[in-house]
Amino acid sequence: MSTITKILIANRGEIACRIIRTARRMGIATVAVYSDADADALHVEMADESVRIGPAQASESYLKADAILDAAKRTGADAIHPGYGFLSENPDFVDKVEKAGLIFIGPSAKAIRAMGLKDAAKQLMEKAKVPVVPGYHGEAQDLVVLAGKANEIGFPVLIKARAGGGGKGMRKVDTQADFPAALSSARREAKASFGDDRVLVEKYVATPRHIEIQVFGDSHGDVVHLFERDCSAQRRHQKVIEEAPAPDMPQDMRAAMGAAAVKAAKAINYCGAGTVEFIVDASDGLKADRFWFMEMNTRLQVEHPVTELITGLDLVEWQIRVAAGEQMPLRQDQLSINGHAVEARIYAEDAGKGFLPAVGRLAHLAFPDGDIRVDAGVRAGDEITPFYDPMIAKLIAHGRTRAEALSKLAGALGRTEIAGTVTNTAFLARLCRDPDFASGQLDTGLIDRNIESLTAVEPAPDHIIALAALAASGMVRDDAAKGDPVAAIGPFEIWGAPRRRVALKAGDAEEGFEIERLGAKDWRIGGAGFETGGVDLAMVCADGGDWQFSTAGVTRRCRVVCAQDAVTVFHEGVTHGFVRPSGARGAEQVGGGDQVVSAMPGIIKQVLVEPGQAVSAGDPMVIMEAMKMEMTLNAPRDGVVSEVLVSEAAQVTDGAILVALEAQAKAA
């Protein structure tokens, strides 16, 4: 048995902070590593020691095994925790860690290799008598063979990268005609994400649920399962809301899936935390003979907190103890489920624009108080950069029942305040309250079916628009000296009724407003966008970001955050964002019907057009990768390409013009 006294965390953000908290509670020192982009990050501040390992790009920092091992040597760490992502499932890294005489807090390199390639893993599971999805897992990779196998399986099929996970390199294909383009796209994304463009082809289950089993093994040969998690609420094959246990799970199916997961782990002598993922045919409810092995994640999962809340355990502590050679703290018959837990991943992304990832500095960040768990790796003032996954935090709620847990989570999402970047909190809150989801009638297609209602933009009411315009005007002073009208309105404005004009943009609509003082704390905000021509706000008080005002005899309270280029109003669980057109967002002035413009920094993967080429609206023109996601930029209208301003592998900035069309009058 080994003693672990200092852990180097080969990761960043939320999971690094999560590991540090447990290590600190156990009396174990921690070392953080960081890239140039993370020099001032929260995980660096929290750790006992920290070491710079390279530039912002992950390939030059968090994926540099030698730099991480050098940091461990320099700080005297005796163990490395990989978190998830980056090098967490890289068997070569595990070999290097152990060769350096350090403890790897995770499974063996042999176990990772056994499950690292989906095709080989499925062949192994077939031998272990674990049910596997029908499909082609062979070595031949040319288009003719793969397309032929897809025909044999029957459409729709799912193309999946054989390496990695997280929905990368995965494409659903409905017809034979769509197969070549989907295969090319899946291979390209798989190569960029995992360095391996080989794929497998599987039957697409029409009413699928994604249910996974948390397993744990130790070096003494014991393996247990910690019950299931349902991760069926997905978009682009990436999990959005996870929960434990699975809704409407029959006891016989829970036992069968748990036994299959333990059998899978024992087949590779698994040690540590792992997750065995299954696809379930829910077309006729959940039944014990309707689940198939998909893959095994040989690491801790992003969604592990829901398992912790229903079992009362700390899985990171279990990882550390098992890595040190201890037996697992509990046997299978000592484990039980208590209540229900749900987790929502808050991302910097625009749900209304196809979940486009976003960047920005967090001008304001406040999470709800009360009975809610928040796992975050950022704080107010931190920047969401284009270099890493744009997750801001995870909110996890626990209740006696699923309905209670969902209600807590929806309320907590409504009380979460984030300004400085667009987020998916409104989408997540709507999903919690979606009738199908709330009733447990879920499958992996639920979000796509209800996408319009889930991503609908809720227009701000007139009194909120008026308040944002008033805040943007700068005419209301912080009411620090309560009761002193001169302090509230300024010594040189008290005798007149000053007016000021401001412009704000909500979505694509820009409006001009005229602010008029009616009294010490009374205002009229005029604008063509108001049905009545103007809104009166009475008894306006601003105490820091906390505002109070009255309209039509109703007093309201909200929080307002003013940044250089934006005003954000948080009111009744809804975030209303407004942009100042004259602010620093130069990209707002770029682009239009004659141009294809980058919405964020990224790398050009493929240019599909050339000057002089005729295109139709919607034709793909450029494929780029940004924030771990591949996206296709399409022609905004019919026309002729006049200029291509980028080449493959070029790095572009937010607002960069990529392709230009001839002026409308010249278009063919």
C-alpha positions as a printed Julia matrix, in Angstrom:
668×3 Matrix{Float64}:
   0.0     0.0     0.0
   1.32    3.44   -0.97
   0.94    6.76    0.79
  -0.17    9.71   -1.3
   0.94   13.04    0.16
   0.91   15.4    -2.82
  -1.2    15.2    -6.0
  -0.45   17.02   -9.23
  -3.69   17.65  -11.14
  -3.08   17.34  -14.88
  -6.14   19.37  -15.78
  -7.82   22.73  -15.42
 -11.11   24.44  -14.65
 -13.99   22.88  -12.78
 -12.6    19.36  -12.42
  -9.25   20.62  -11.12
 -11.04   22.69   -8.48
 -13.22   19.68   -7.62
 -10.19   17.45   -7.04
  -8.42   20.09   -4.96
 -11.38   20.37   -2.58
 -11.38   16.64   -1.82
  -7.59   16.45   -1.53
  -7.62   19.37    0.91
 -10.27   17.66    3.04
  -8.11   14.52    3.1
  -5.02   16.49    4.15
  -3.24   15.95    0.82
  -1.27   18.79   -0.8
  -2.01   19.74   -4.42
  -0.12   21.08   -7.42
  -1.85   22.9   -10.27
  -0.49   23.15  -13.79
  -1.52   25.96  -16.1
  -1.15   27.37  -19.58
  -0.59   31.04  -20.35
  -4.36   31.46  -20.77
  -4.92   30.1   -17.24
  -2.2    31.94  -15.32
  -4.79   33.64  -13.1
  -7.33   30.8   -13.08
  -9.23   29.66  -10.01
  -7.61   26.21   -9.87
  -4.18   27.88   -9.79
  -5.24   30.08   -6.88
  -6.71   27.14   -4.94
  -3.74   24.75   -5.22
  -0.83   24.73   -2.77
   1.67   25.03   -5.64
   1.44   25.74   -9.35
   3.64   25.32  -12.43
   3.39   26.86  -15.9
   3.49   24.17  -18.59
   3.16   26.08  -21.87
   1.19   28.37  -24.19
  -2.6    28.64  -24.34
  -3.16   25.92  -26.93
  -3.94   22.6   -25.23
  -1.6    20.79  -27.62
   1.25   22.9   -26.25
   0.31   22.67  -22.57
  -2.3    20.32  -21.08
  -1.52   17.64  -23.65
   2.25   17.84  -23.09
   2.99   14.76  -20.98
   6.68   15.58  -20.5
   5.94   19.09  -19.23
   3.44   17.69  -16.73
   5.87   15.04  -15.5
   8.59   17.66  -15.16
   6.22   19.76  -13.03
   5.57   16.74  -10.81
   9.29   16.14  -10.38
  10.02   19.78   -9.57
   7.3    19.95   -6.91
   7.82   16.53   -5.36
   4.35   15.23   -6.2
   3.94   11.49   -5.7
   0.67   11.05   -7.66
  -1.06   12.5   -10.71
  -4.82   12.86  -11.11
  -5.8    13.38  -14.77
  -9.39   14.58  -14.25
 -11.35   14.05  -17.46
 -10.47   15.0   -21.03
  -6.92   15.9   -22.09
  -4.62   12.98  -21.08
  -7.07   11.16  -18.83
  -7.54    8.23  -21.24
  -4.09    8.23  -22.83
  -2.38    4.91  -22.0
   1.04    6.19  -23.11
   0.75    8.93  -20.49
  -0.05    6.33  -17.83
   3.05    4.37  -18.82
   5.19    7.5   -18.5
   3.7     8.37  -15.11
   4.43    4.92  -13.72
   7.91    4.82  -15.3
   8.66    8.07  -13.45
   7.81    6.31  -10.19
   4.53    8.16   -9.67
   1.04    6.88   -8.9
  -1.56    7.39  -11.63
  -4.96    7.98  -10.04
  -6.91    5.99  -12.57
  -6.95    2.62  -14.32
  -3.99    0.78  -15.79
  -2.66    1.54  -19.25
  -3.69   -1.97  -20.28
  -7.32   -1.37  -19.26
  -7.4     1.99  -21.06
  -6.02    0.4   -24.22
  -8.6    -2.39  -24.02
 -11.46    0.12  -24.0
  -9.81    3.0   -25.87
 -10.89    1.93  -29.35
 -14.62    1.34  -29.69
 -14.31   -1.42  -32.28
 -11.83   -3.49  -30.25
 -13.79   -2.84  -27.06
 -16.98   -4.17  -28.61
 -15.24   -7.3   -29.81
 -13.94   -7.78  -26.26
 -17.41   -7.28  -24.79
 -18.91   -9.81  -27.19
 -16.44  -12.37  -25.83
 -17.4   -11.39  -22.26
 -21.1   -11.99  -23.08
 -22.02   -8.31  -22.67
 -24.78   -7.3   -25.16
 -23.41   -5.13  -28.0
 -25.17   -2.88  -30.57
 -25.41   -4.51  -34.03
 -22.9    -2.95  -36.41
 -19.58   -3.1   -38.26
 -16.46   -2.88  -36.09
 -13.9    -4.15  -38.59
 -10.57   -2.84  -39.87
 -11.55   -1.99  -43.46
 -12.14    1.75  -43.71
 -12.66    2.6   -47.37
 -15.92    4.24  -48.42
 -17.16    1.31  -50.49
 -16.87   -1.16  -47.6
 -18.35    1.17  -44.99
 -21.24    2.22  -47.24
 -21.92   -1.43  -48.03
 -21.96   -2.34  -44.35
 -24.35    0.54  -43.7
 -26.7    -0.88  -46.31
 -26.5    -4.3   -44.68
 -27.26   -2.86  -41.24
 -30.09   -0.73  -42.62
 -30.59    3.04  -42.42
 -30.56    5.06  -40.31
 -27.06    4.27  -39.09
 -24.61    6.0   -36.79
 -21.03    6.66  -37.85
 -18.8     6.85  -34.76
 -15.12    7.62  -34.3
 -13.49    4.52  -32.87
 -11.31    6.67  -30.58
 -12.42    9.27  -28.04
 -15.94   10.29  -27.08
 -18.08   13.33  -26.23
 -19.99   13.11  -29.51
 -16.9    14.04  -31.56
 -16.68   12.24  -34.89
 -20.26   11.03  -34.65
 -22.86   11.45  -37.38
 -26.37   10.07  -37.85
 -27.01    9.14  -41.49
 -30.55    8.68  -42.77
 -29.95    7.71  -46.4
 -27.3     6.14  -48.62
 -26.93    9.43  -50.5
 -25.91   11.25  -47.31
 -23.33    8.67  -46.29
 -20.18    9.93  -48.14
 -20.45   13.52  -46.83
 -21.25   12.35  -43.3
 -18.31    9.93  -43.33
 -15.93   12.64  -44.53
 -17.11   15.04  -41.81
 -16.92   12.4   -39.06
 -13.41   11.39  -40.1
 -12.21   14.98  -40.22
 -13.55   15.75  -36.75
 -12.22   12.47  -35.33
  -8.76   13.17  -36.73
  -8.74   16.68  -35.25
 -10.03   15.53  -31.86
  -8.26   12.2   -31.34
  -5.57   11.91  -34.02
  -7.38    8.84  -35.43
  -9.87    9.07  -38.3
 -11.03    5.43  -38.27
 -14.72    4.83  -37.61
 -17.27    2.13  -36.99
 -20.86    1.94  -38.24
 -23.78    0.92  -36.02
 -27.51    0.53  -36.17
 -29.22    3.71  -35.08
 -31.76    2.94  -32.37
 -34.92    4.9   -33.21
 -36.06    5.67  -29.65
 -32.78    5.57  -27.78
 -32.0     6.34  -24.18
 -28.44    6.76  -23.02
 -28.08    5.04  -19.65
 -24.68    4.46  -18.08
 -23.46    2.55  -15.04
 -20.84    3.92  -12.66
 -18.37    1.16  -11.79
 -15.47    1.03   -9.36
 -12.73   -1.55   -9.02
  -9.73   -1.93   -6.73
  -6.37   -3.68   -6.95
  -7.69   -6.55   -4.82
 -10.0    -7.77   -7.6
 -13.25   -6.36   -6.25
 -15.65   -4.49   -8.57
 -18.94   -2.8    -7.64
 -21.43   -0.64   -9.48
 -22.88    2.56   -8.03
 -26.14    2.36  -10.01
 -27.14    4.15  -13.17
 -27.25    7.63  -14.62
 -29.59    8.7   -17.42
 -27.88   11.0   -19.91
 -30.53   10.96  -22.64
 -31.03   14.75  -22.73
 -28.47   15.5   -25.44
 -27.78   17.78  -28.35
 -25.15   16.94  -30.96
 -24.58   13.72  -29.01
 -23.32   15.73  -26.04
 -24.97   15.52  -22.64
 -26.97   18.5   -21.38
 -28.79   17.33  -18.25
 -27.84   14.13  -16.42
 -29.71   12.42  -13.62
 -29.61    9.5   -11.24
 -31.32    7.14  -11.01
 -32.87    6.73  -14.48
 -36.59    7.61  -14.59
 -38.92    4.58  -14.51
 -36.05    2.1   -14.24
 -37.41   -1.39  -13.42
 -35.5    -3.19  -10.7
 -34.78   -6.22  -12.88
 -33.27   -3.99  -15.58
 -31.16   -2.1   -13.02
 -29.82   -5.42  -11.75
 -29.14   -6.69  -15.3
 -27.34   -3.52  -16.38
 -25.33   -3.38  -13.16
 -24.28   -7.01  -13.57
 -23.3    -6.41  -17.23
 -21.22   -3.36  -16.27
 -19.41   -5.27  -13.51
 -18.78   -8.11  -15.97
 -17.29   -5.6   -18.45
 -14.99   -4.13  -15.8
 -13.84   -7.52  -14.57
 -13.04   -8.6   -18.13
 -10.19   -6.05  -18.18
  -9.22   -6.24  -14.47
 -10.42   -2.68  -14.01
  -9.15   -0.58  -11.1
 -10.53    2.87  -10.28
 -13.57    4.86  -11.41
 -15.11    4.05  -14.77
 -18.39    4.29  -16.62
 -19.94    1.63  -18.83
 -22.29    3.3   -21.31
 -25.31    1.55  -22.8
 -27.79    2.46  -25.51
 -31.34    1.45  -24.59
 -34.31    0.9   -26.88
 -37.12    2.76  -25.09
 -39.74    2.31  -27.82
 -41.72   -0.03  -25.55
 -40.57    1.2   -22.15
 -37.47    0.07  -20.28
 -36.94   -3.68  -20.43
 -34.1    -5.86  -19.25
 -33.42   -7.29  -22.73
 -33.31   -3.94  -24.57
 -29.86   -2.51  -23.7
 -26.51   -2.76  -25.52
 -22.94   -1.82  -24.69
 -21.68    1.32  -26.44
 -18.35    2.13  -24.82
 -16.51    2.42  -21.54
 -15.06    5.69  -20.29
 -11.97    4.8   -18.29
 -12.02    7.9   -16.1
 -14.22    9.99  -13.87
 -17.22   11.43  -15.72
 -18.34   15.05  -15.86
 -21.7    13.94  -14.41
 -20.29   12.03  -11.43
 -21.86   14.47   -8.88
 -25.37   13.02   -9.39
 -24.05    9.62   -8.35
 -22.4    11.2    -5.33
 -25.63   12.87   -4.23
 -27.77    9.71   -4.4
 -25.15    7.53   -2.7
 -23.66   10.03   -0.24
 -20.13    9.18   -1.43
 -17.12   11.17   -2.65
 -15.91    9.42   -5.8
 -12.67   11.43   -5.96
 -11.83   10.22   -2.44
 -12.54    6.65   -3.58
 -10.21    7.19   -6.56
  -7.4     8.38   -4.31
  -7.83    5.56   -1.79
  -8.0     2.85   -4.46
  -4.93    4.3    -6.26
  -3.05    4.1    -2.95
  -3.8     0.38   -2.81
  -6.69    0.41   -0.35
  -9.76   -1.77   -0.72
 -12.99   -0.07   -1.71
 -14.71    1.41    1.33
 -18.02   -0.4     0.7
 -19.27   -3.69   -0.74
 -22.13   -3.95   -3.25
 -24.69   -4.9    -0.59
 -23.78   -1.79    1.4
 -24.64    0.59   -1.46
 -28.11    2.07   -1.88
 -29.98    4.86   -3.66
 -31.26    7.86   -1.72
 -33.63   10.17   -3.6
 -32.98   11.69   -7.01
 -30.31   14.05   -8.38
 -30.11   16.11  -11.57
 -27.19   18.05  -13.05
 -27.18   20.84  -15.63
 -24.06   21.97  -17.5
 -23.93   25.74  -17.89
 -22.06   26.66  -21.05
 -21.06   29.88  -22.73
 -23.11   29.18  -25.84
 -26.03   30.66  -27.74
 -28.88   28.14  -27.75
 -30.88   30.3   -30.14
 -28.09   30.15  -32.73
 -27.52   26.43  -32.89
 -25.68   26.31  -29.55
 -22.8    28.28  -31.01
 -20.0    28.45  -28.41
 -19.2    31.92  -27.1
 -16.31   33.77  -25.52
 -16.17   36.77  -23.22
 -15.09   38.09  -19.85
 -17.44   37.3   -16.96
 -18.38   40.8   -15.83
 -20.72   39.35  -13.22
 -21.11   35.83  -11.84
 -23.42   34.85   -8.99
 -24.73   31.38   -8.18
 -27.83   30.68   -6.06
 -27.71   30.14   -2.33
 -29.55   27.26   -0.69
 -29.77   23.54   -1.18
 -27.9    23.37   -4.48
 -24.43   22.11   -5.36
 -22.3    24.27   -7.64
 -19.14   22.86   -9.23
 -17.39   25.75  -10.98
 -13.9    26.55  -12.17
 -14.34   30.26  -12.81
 -15.22   33.42  -10.9
 -16.28   36.96  -11.8
 -13.64   38.65  -13.95
 -12.4    35.42  -15.55
 -12.41   35.05  -19.31
 -14.02   32.32  -21.39
 -11.41   31.81  -24.1
 -11.58   29.99  -27.44
  -8.88   27.53  -26.36
 -10.93   25.18  -24.17
 -14.38   23.77  -23.59
 -16.74   26.69  -22.76
 -18.33   25.13  -19.66
 -18.8    27.68  -16.88
 -20.23   25.51  -14.11
 -22.39   22.54  -13.18
 -25.49   22.97  -11.02
 -26.62   19.83   -9.21
 -29.86   19.45   -7.25
 -30.98   16.62   -4.97
 -34.52   15.85   -3.86
 -36.62   13.11   -2.37
 -38.27   12.66   -5.77
 -37.38   13.46   -9.38
 -40.04   16.19   -9.49
 -38.56   17.84   -6.41
 -35.02   17.69   -7.78
 -36.08   19.14  -11.16
 -38.0    21.95   -9.46
 -34.94   22.83   -7.36
 -32.69   22.8   -10.42
 -35.02   24.95  -12.53
 -35.27   27.48   -9.71
 -31.51   27.53   -9.23
 -30.94   28.12  -12.95
 -33.33   31.05  -12.79
 -31.35   32.56   -9.9
 -27.98   32.13  -11.62
 -26.6    35.48  -12.82
 -23.95   35.57  -15.55
 -23.03   38.67  -17.52
 -20.26   39.11  -20.06
 -21.13   36.22  -22.36
 -24.24   34.52  -23.63
 -25.16   31.32  -21.75
 -27.58   28.4   -22.03
 -29.23   28.88  -18.6
 -32.65   29.85  -20.01
 -32.59   26.81  -22.3
 -31.71   24.53  -19.37
 -34.49   25.94  -17.19
 -37.01   25.41  -20.0
 -35.79   21.85  -20.46
 -36.34   21.15  -16.75
 -39.95   22.3   -17.15
 -40.58   20.71  -20.56
 -43.7    18.51  -20.18
 -42.09   15.5   -21.89
 -38.86   15.75  -19.94
 -40.58   16.46  -16.63
 -42.82   13.4   -17.07
 -39.82   11.17  -17.8
 -40.8    10.6   -21.45
 -37.28   11.21  -22.7
 -34.92    9.88  -25.31
 -31.88   11.31  -27.08
 -34.1    13.01  -29.68
 -36.23   14.96  -27.2
 -34.28   18.22  -27.45
 -34.27   18.17  -31.26
 -38.03   17.55  -31.34
 -38.76   20.43  -28.97
 -35.95   22.72  -30.05
 -38.14   25.66  -31.06
 -39.88   25.96  -27.71
 -36.69   25.25  -25.77
 -34.63   27.91  -27.53
 -37.29   30.56  -28.16
 -36.02   34.02  -27.24
 -38.19   35.59  -24.57
 -38.6    39.29  -25.43
 -37.93   41.72  -22.63
 -41.0    43.6   -21.34
 -41.09   47.35  -21.86
 -40.24   48.21  -18.26
 -37.07   46.08  -18.43
 -36.03   47.66  -21.73
 -36.65   51.09  -20.2
 -34.6    50.23  -17.14
 -31.71   48.99  -19.3
 -31.76   52.23  -21.29
 -31.79   54.25  -18.07
 -28.86   52.26  -16.7
 -26.95   52.69  -19.97
 -27.44   56.45  -19.84
 -25.34   56.73  -16.68
 -27.75   59.33  -15.28
 -28.66   57.37  -12.16
 -26.0    57.5    -9.49
 -25.42   54.78   -6.96
 -27.77   55.65   -4.07
 -25.0    55.52   -1.48
 -26.27   58.56    0.42
 -29.88   57.51    0.89
 -32.31   60.38    1.2
 -29.9    62.92   -0.31
 -31.27   63.94   -3.72
 -28.13   65.89   -4.62
 -26.01   62.74   -4.15
 -28.49   60.73   -6.17
 -28.78   62.99   -9.23
 -25.66   65.18   -9.16
 -25.2    68.76   -7.97
 -25.29   70.32  -11.43
 -28.47   68.59  -12.6
 -30.85   69.25   -9.73
 -32.37   72.44  -11.14
 -33.14   71.21  -14.62
 -34.84   68.31  -16.36
 -31.88   66.9   -18.29
 -32.33   64.67  -21.3
 -29.96   62.15  -22.76
 -30.14   59.88  -25.79
 -28.86   56.29  -25.77
 -28.98   53.37  -28.18
 -29.31   49.71  -27.25
 -29.45   46.56  -29.29
 -31.39   43.46  -28.24
 -30.8    40.6   -30.65
 -30.69   42.08  -34.15
 -32.9    45.07  -33.37
 -31.34   48.41  -32.45
 -33.45   51.1   -30.8
 -32.84   54.67  -29.77
 -34.15   55.97  -26.43
 -34.55   59.41  -24.9
 -34.13   59.64  -21.14
 -35.9    62.49  -19.32
 -35.75   63.23  -15.6
 -39.15   63.92  -14.09
 -38.04   64.23  -10.47
 -35.36   63.2    -7.99
 -36.01   59.5    -8.62
 -38.62   59.57  -11.39
 -37.87   59.13  -15.07
 -39.52   58.88  -18.47
 -37.91   56.71  -21.14
 -39.18   57.4   -24.62
 -38.65   55.29  -27.68
 -40.31   54.24  -30.92
 -40.17   50.62  -29.81
 -42.68   51.18  -26.98
 -46.33   50.78  -27.88
 -47.25   53.79  -25.73
 -44.31   55.87  -26.91
 -42.68   55.84  -23.49
 -42.4    54.21  -20.07
 -42.42   55.96  -16.7
 -40.18   54.57  -13.97
 -40.77   55.92  -10.47
 -38.79   55.7    -7.23
 -35.7    54.4    -8.98
 -32.96   53.4    -6.54
 -29.63   51.82   -7.43
 -27.54   50.26   -4.7
 -24.58   48.72   -6.44
 -26.12   46.34   -8.93
 -29.39   46.03   -7.01
 -32.09   48.23   -8.5
 -35.61   48.97   -7.35
 -38.26   50.81   -9.35
 -42.01   51.18   -9.72
 -44.2    51.02  -12.81
 -47.99   51.35  -12.82
 -48.02   51.07   -9.04
 -45.99   47.83   -8.92
 -42.57   47.89   -7.23
 -39.99   45.57   -8.73
 -36.46   44.55   -7.81
 -33.75   43.28  -10.12
 -30.02   43.25  -10.67
 -28.39   45.33  -13.38
 -24.81   44.9   -14.6
 -23.31   47.57  -16.85
 -20.15   46.74  -18.77
 -18.31   48.75  -21.38
 -20.27   47.27  -24.26
 -23.36   45.74  -22.68
 -26.13   46.04  -20.12
 -27.55   42.91  -18.49
 -30.75   42.85  -16.44
 -31.61   39.83  -14.26
 -35.31   39.81  -13.4
 -37.69   37.05  -12.27
 -35.37   34.25  -13.33
 -34.73   35.61  -16.82
 -31.54   37.2   -18.14
 -32.07   40.08  -20.54
 -28.97   41.18  -22.45
 -28.52   44.43  -24.35
 -25.53   45.59  -26.42
 -24.39   49.2   -26.71
 -23.81   49.62  -30.48
 -21.15   52.27  -29.86
 -19.19   49.93  -27.56
 -16.12   47.89  -28.24
 -17.75   45.06  -30.21
 -16.23   45.85  -33.57
 -17.43   42.54  -34.98
 -21.03   43.77  -34.78
 -20.28   46.04  -37.75
 -18.73   43.31  -39.86
 -20.42   40.99  -42.33
 -23.86   40.94  -43.84
 -25.58   39.47  -46.87
 -22.41   39.69  -48.99
 -20.0    38.04  -46.56
 -19.37   34.88  -44.55
 -17.97   35.95  -41.19
 -16.37   34.01  -38.35
 -18.55   34.24  -35.23
 -15.59   33.43  -32.96
 -11.88   32.66  -33.03
 -11.1    29.31  -34.62
  -9.12   27.27  -37.15
 -10.14   26.81  -40.79
 -10.42   23.09  -41.51
 -11.64   23.21  -45.12
 -12.44   25.82  -47.79
 -15.13   24.5   -50.12
 -15.44   27.34  -52.65
 -13.19   29.38  -54.94
 -13.44   32.81  -56.62
 -15.87   32.89  -59.52
 -17.91   29.93  -58.24
 -21.69   30.29  -58.24
 -23.39   29.34  -54.98
 -26.93   29.03  -53.7
 -28.2    30.15  -50.32
 -27.28   27.54  -47.73
 -24.42   25.97  -49.72
 -21.47   25.03  -47.46
 -18.54   27.4   -48.0
 -16.11   27.01  -45.1
 -15.69   24.41  -42.35
 -14.03   25.7   -39.19
 -13.28   24.34  -35.75
 -13.81   26.44  -32.64
 -13.97   25.46  -28.97
 -13.8    21.71  -29.71
 -16.68   21.89  -32.2
 -16.68   21.66  -35.99
 -19.13   23.98  -37.74
 -20.03   24.6   -41.36
 -20.54   28.19  -42.54
 -23.0    28.48  -45.4
 -23.7    30.97  -48.18
 -26.03   33.74  -46.91
 -27.72   34.04  -50.34
 -27.5    33.06  -53.99
 -24.53   34.67  -55.68
 -21.01   34.39  -57.03
 -17.87   34.15  -54.87
 -15.78   37.25  -55.43
 -12.99   36.57  -52.95
 -11.76   33.85  -50.58
  -9.83   35.46  -47.76
  -8.68   32.38  -45.81
  -6.89   29.11  -46.42
  -6.95   25.75  -44.69
  -5.23   25.61  -41.27
  -5.46   29.4   -40.92
  -6.3    30.74  -37.46
  -8.99   33.42  -37.6
 -10.37   35.91  -35.1
 -13.89   36.82  -34.07
 -15.52   38.86  -36.86
 -12.99   37.96  -39.57
 -14.38   37.96  -43.13
 -13.77   34.52  -44.63
 -15.52   34.65  -48.01
 -17.03   37.55  -49.92
 -19.79   37.41  -52.55
 -20.15   39.78  -55.45
 -22.46   42.67  -54.71
 -26.13   41.76  -55.05
 -26.55   43.73  -58.26
 -23.72   41.79  -59.93
 -24.75   38.34  -58.77
 -25.74   35.92  -61.49
